[in-house]
PDB file of C-alpha atoms in Angstrom:
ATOM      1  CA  UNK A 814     103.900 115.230  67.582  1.00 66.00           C
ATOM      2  CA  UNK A 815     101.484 116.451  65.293  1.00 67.00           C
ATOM      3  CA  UNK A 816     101.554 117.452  61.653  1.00 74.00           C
ATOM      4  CA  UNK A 817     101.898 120.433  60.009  1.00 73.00           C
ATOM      5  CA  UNK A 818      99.092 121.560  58.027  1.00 75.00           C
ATOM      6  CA  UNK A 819      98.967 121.975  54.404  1.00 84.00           C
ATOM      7  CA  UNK A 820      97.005 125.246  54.443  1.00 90.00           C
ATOM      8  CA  UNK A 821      98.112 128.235  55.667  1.00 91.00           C
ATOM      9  CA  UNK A 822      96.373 130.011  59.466  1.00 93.00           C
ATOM     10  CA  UNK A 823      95.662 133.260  59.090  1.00 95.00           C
ATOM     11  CA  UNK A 824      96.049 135.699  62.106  1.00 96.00           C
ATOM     12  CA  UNK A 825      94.410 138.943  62.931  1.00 97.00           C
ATOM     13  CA  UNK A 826      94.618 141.375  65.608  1.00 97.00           C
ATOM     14  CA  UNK A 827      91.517 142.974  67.684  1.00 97.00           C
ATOM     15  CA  UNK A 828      91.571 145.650  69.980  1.00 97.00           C
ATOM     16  CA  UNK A 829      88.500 146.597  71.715  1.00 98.00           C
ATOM     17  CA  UNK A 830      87.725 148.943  74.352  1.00 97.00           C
ATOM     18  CA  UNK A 831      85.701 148.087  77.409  1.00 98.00           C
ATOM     19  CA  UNK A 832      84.879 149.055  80.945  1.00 97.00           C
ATOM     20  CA  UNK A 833      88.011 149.130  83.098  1.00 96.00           C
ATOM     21  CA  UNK A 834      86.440 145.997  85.633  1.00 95.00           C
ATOM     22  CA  UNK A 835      85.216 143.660  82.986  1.00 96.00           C
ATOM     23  CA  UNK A 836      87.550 140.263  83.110  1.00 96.00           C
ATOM     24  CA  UNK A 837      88.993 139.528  79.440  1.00 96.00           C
ATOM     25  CA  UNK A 838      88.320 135.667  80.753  1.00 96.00           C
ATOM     26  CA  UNK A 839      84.586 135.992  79.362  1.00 97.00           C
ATOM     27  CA  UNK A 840      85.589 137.830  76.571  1.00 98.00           C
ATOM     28  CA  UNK A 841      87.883 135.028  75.690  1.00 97.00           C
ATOM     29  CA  UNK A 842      85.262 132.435  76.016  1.00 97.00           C
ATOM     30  CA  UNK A 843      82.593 134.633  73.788  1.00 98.00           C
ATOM     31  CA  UNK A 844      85.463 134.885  71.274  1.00 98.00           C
ATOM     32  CA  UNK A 845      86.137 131.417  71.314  1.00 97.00           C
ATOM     33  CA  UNK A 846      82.705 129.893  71.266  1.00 97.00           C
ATOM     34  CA  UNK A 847      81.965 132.652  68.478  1.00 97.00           C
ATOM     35  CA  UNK A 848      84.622 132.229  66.052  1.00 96.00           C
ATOM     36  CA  UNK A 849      84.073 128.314  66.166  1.00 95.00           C
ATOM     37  CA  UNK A 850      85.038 126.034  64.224  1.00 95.00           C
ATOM     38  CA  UNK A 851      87.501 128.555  62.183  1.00 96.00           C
ATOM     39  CA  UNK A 852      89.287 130.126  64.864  1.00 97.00           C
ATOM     40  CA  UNK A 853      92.098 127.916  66.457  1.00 95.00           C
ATOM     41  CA  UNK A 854      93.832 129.746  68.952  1.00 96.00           C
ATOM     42  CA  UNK A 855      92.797 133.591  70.600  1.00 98.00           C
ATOM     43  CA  UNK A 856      95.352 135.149  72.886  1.00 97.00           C
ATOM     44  CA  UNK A 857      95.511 138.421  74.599  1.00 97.00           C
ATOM     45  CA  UNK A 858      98.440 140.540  74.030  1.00 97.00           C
ATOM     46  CA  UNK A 859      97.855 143.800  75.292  1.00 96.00           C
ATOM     47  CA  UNK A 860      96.042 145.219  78.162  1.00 97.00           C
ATOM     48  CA  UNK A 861      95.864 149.001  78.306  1.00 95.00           C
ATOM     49  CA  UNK A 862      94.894 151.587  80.667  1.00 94.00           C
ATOM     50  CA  UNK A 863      95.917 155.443  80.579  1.00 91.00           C
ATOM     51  CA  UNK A 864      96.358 158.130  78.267  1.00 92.00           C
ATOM     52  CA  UNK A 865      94.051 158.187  74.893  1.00 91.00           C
ATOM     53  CA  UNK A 866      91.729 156.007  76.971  1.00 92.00           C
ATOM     54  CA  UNK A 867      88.902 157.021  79.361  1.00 92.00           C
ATOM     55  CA  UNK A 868      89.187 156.546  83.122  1.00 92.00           C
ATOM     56  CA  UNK A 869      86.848 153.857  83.445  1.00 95.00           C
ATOM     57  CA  UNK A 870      87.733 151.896  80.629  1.00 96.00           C
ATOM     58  CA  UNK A 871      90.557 150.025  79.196  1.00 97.00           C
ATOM     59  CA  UNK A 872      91.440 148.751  75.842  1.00 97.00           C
ATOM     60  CA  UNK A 873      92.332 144.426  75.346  1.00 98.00           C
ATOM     61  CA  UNK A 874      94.028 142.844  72.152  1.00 98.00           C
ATOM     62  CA  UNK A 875      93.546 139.625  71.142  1.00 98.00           C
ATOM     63  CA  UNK A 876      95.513 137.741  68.611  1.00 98.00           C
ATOM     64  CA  UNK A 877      92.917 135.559  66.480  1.00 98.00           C
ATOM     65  CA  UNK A 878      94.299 132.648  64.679  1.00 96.00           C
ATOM     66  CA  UNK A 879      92.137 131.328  62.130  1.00 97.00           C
ATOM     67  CA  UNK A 880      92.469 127.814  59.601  1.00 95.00           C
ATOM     68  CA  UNK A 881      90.643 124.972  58.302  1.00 93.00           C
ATOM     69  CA  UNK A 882      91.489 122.021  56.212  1.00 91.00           C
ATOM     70  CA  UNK A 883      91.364 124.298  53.287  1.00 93.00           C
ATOM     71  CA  UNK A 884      93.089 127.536  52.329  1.00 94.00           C
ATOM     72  CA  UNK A 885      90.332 130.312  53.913  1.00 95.00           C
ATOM     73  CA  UNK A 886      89.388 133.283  51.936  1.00 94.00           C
ATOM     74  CA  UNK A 887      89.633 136.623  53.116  1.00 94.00           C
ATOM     75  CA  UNK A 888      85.971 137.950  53.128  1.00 96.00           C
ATOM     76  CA  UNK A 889      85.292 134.214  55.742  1.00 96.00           C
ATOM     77  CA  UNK A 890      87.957 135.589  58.173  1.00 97.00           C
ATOM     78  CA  UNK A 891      86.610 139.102  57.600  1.00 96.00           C
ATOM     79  CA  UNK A 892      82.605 137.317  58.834  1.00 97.00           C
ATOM     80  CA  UNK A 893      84.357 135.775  61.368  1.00 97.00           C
ATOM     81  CA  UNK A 894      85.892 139.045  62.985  1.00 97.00           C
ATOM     82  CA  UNK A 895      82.630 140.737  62.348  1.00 97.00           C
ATOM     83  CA  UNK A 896      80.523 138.089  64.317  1.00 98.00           C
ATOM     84  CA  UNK A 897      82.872 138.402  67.049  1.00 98.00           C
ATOM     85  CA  UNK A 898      83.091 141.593  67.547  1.00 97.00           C
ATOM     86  CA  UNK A 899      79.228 141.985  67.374  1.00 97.00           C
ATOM     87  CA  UNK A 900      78.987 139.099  70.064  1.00 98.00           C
ATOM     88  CA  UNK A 901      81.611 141.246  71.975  1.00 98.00           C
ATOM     89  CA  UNK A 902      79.210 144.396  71.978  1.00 97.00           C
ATOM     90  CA  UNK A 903      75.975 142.328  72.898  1.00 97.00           C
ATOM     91  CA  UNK A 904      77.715 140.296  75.618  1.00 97.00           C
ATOM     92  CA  UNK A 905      80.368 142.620  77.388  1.00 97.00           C
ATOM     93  CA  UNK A 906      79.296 146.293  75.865  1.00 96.00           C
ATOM     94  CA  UNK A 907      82.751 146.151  74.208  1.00 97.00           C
ATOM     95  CA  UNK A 908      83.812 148.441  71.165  1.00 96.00           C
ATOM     96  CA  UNK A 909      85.809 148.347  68.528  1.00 95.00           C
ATOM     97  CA  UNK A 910      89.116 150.452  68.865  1.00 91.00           C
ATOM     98  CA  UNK A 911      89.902 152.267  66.189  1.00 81.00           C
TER      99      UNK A 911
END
């Protein structure tokens, strides 16, 4: 059991594009280990390859859950999702998808 928080998560999506061989495991880690101690939880929910993307790439979403023991504003999550998707573009030459 554990108890339900008084302030509310907040969850954002991300979709980035990257080459079609690079393994989302990393990307996970980089997205964990950069969106500490706010982010909570990062999932993948999509993994995309075909039309609208190029040959050699593919495009991954991530759900990003972020909280704290305090209600987070929106321009902190917005840092948060900026400093992980610049660690994303250093570390695994990933883009944002538009």
């Amino acid at each position: 059991y554990e108890p339900v928080s008084r302030f509310p998560v907040v969850d954002r999506d991300l979709a980035v594009l990257v080459h079609a061989e690079q393994p989302v495991g990393p990307m996970r880690d980089t997205i964990r280990e950069t969106g500490a101690p706010l982010l909570r939880r990062v999932d993948v929910f999509d993994v995309y390859e075909g039309e609208g993307i190029d040959e050699d790439a593919k495009s991954v979403a991530f759900t990003l859950r972020f909280g704290a023991d305090r209600t987070l504003t929106d321009e902190e999550v917005d840092d948060q999702i900026e400093q992980i998707v610049g660690a994303l573009d250093r570390e695994h030459d990933a883009t944002l998808r538009q």
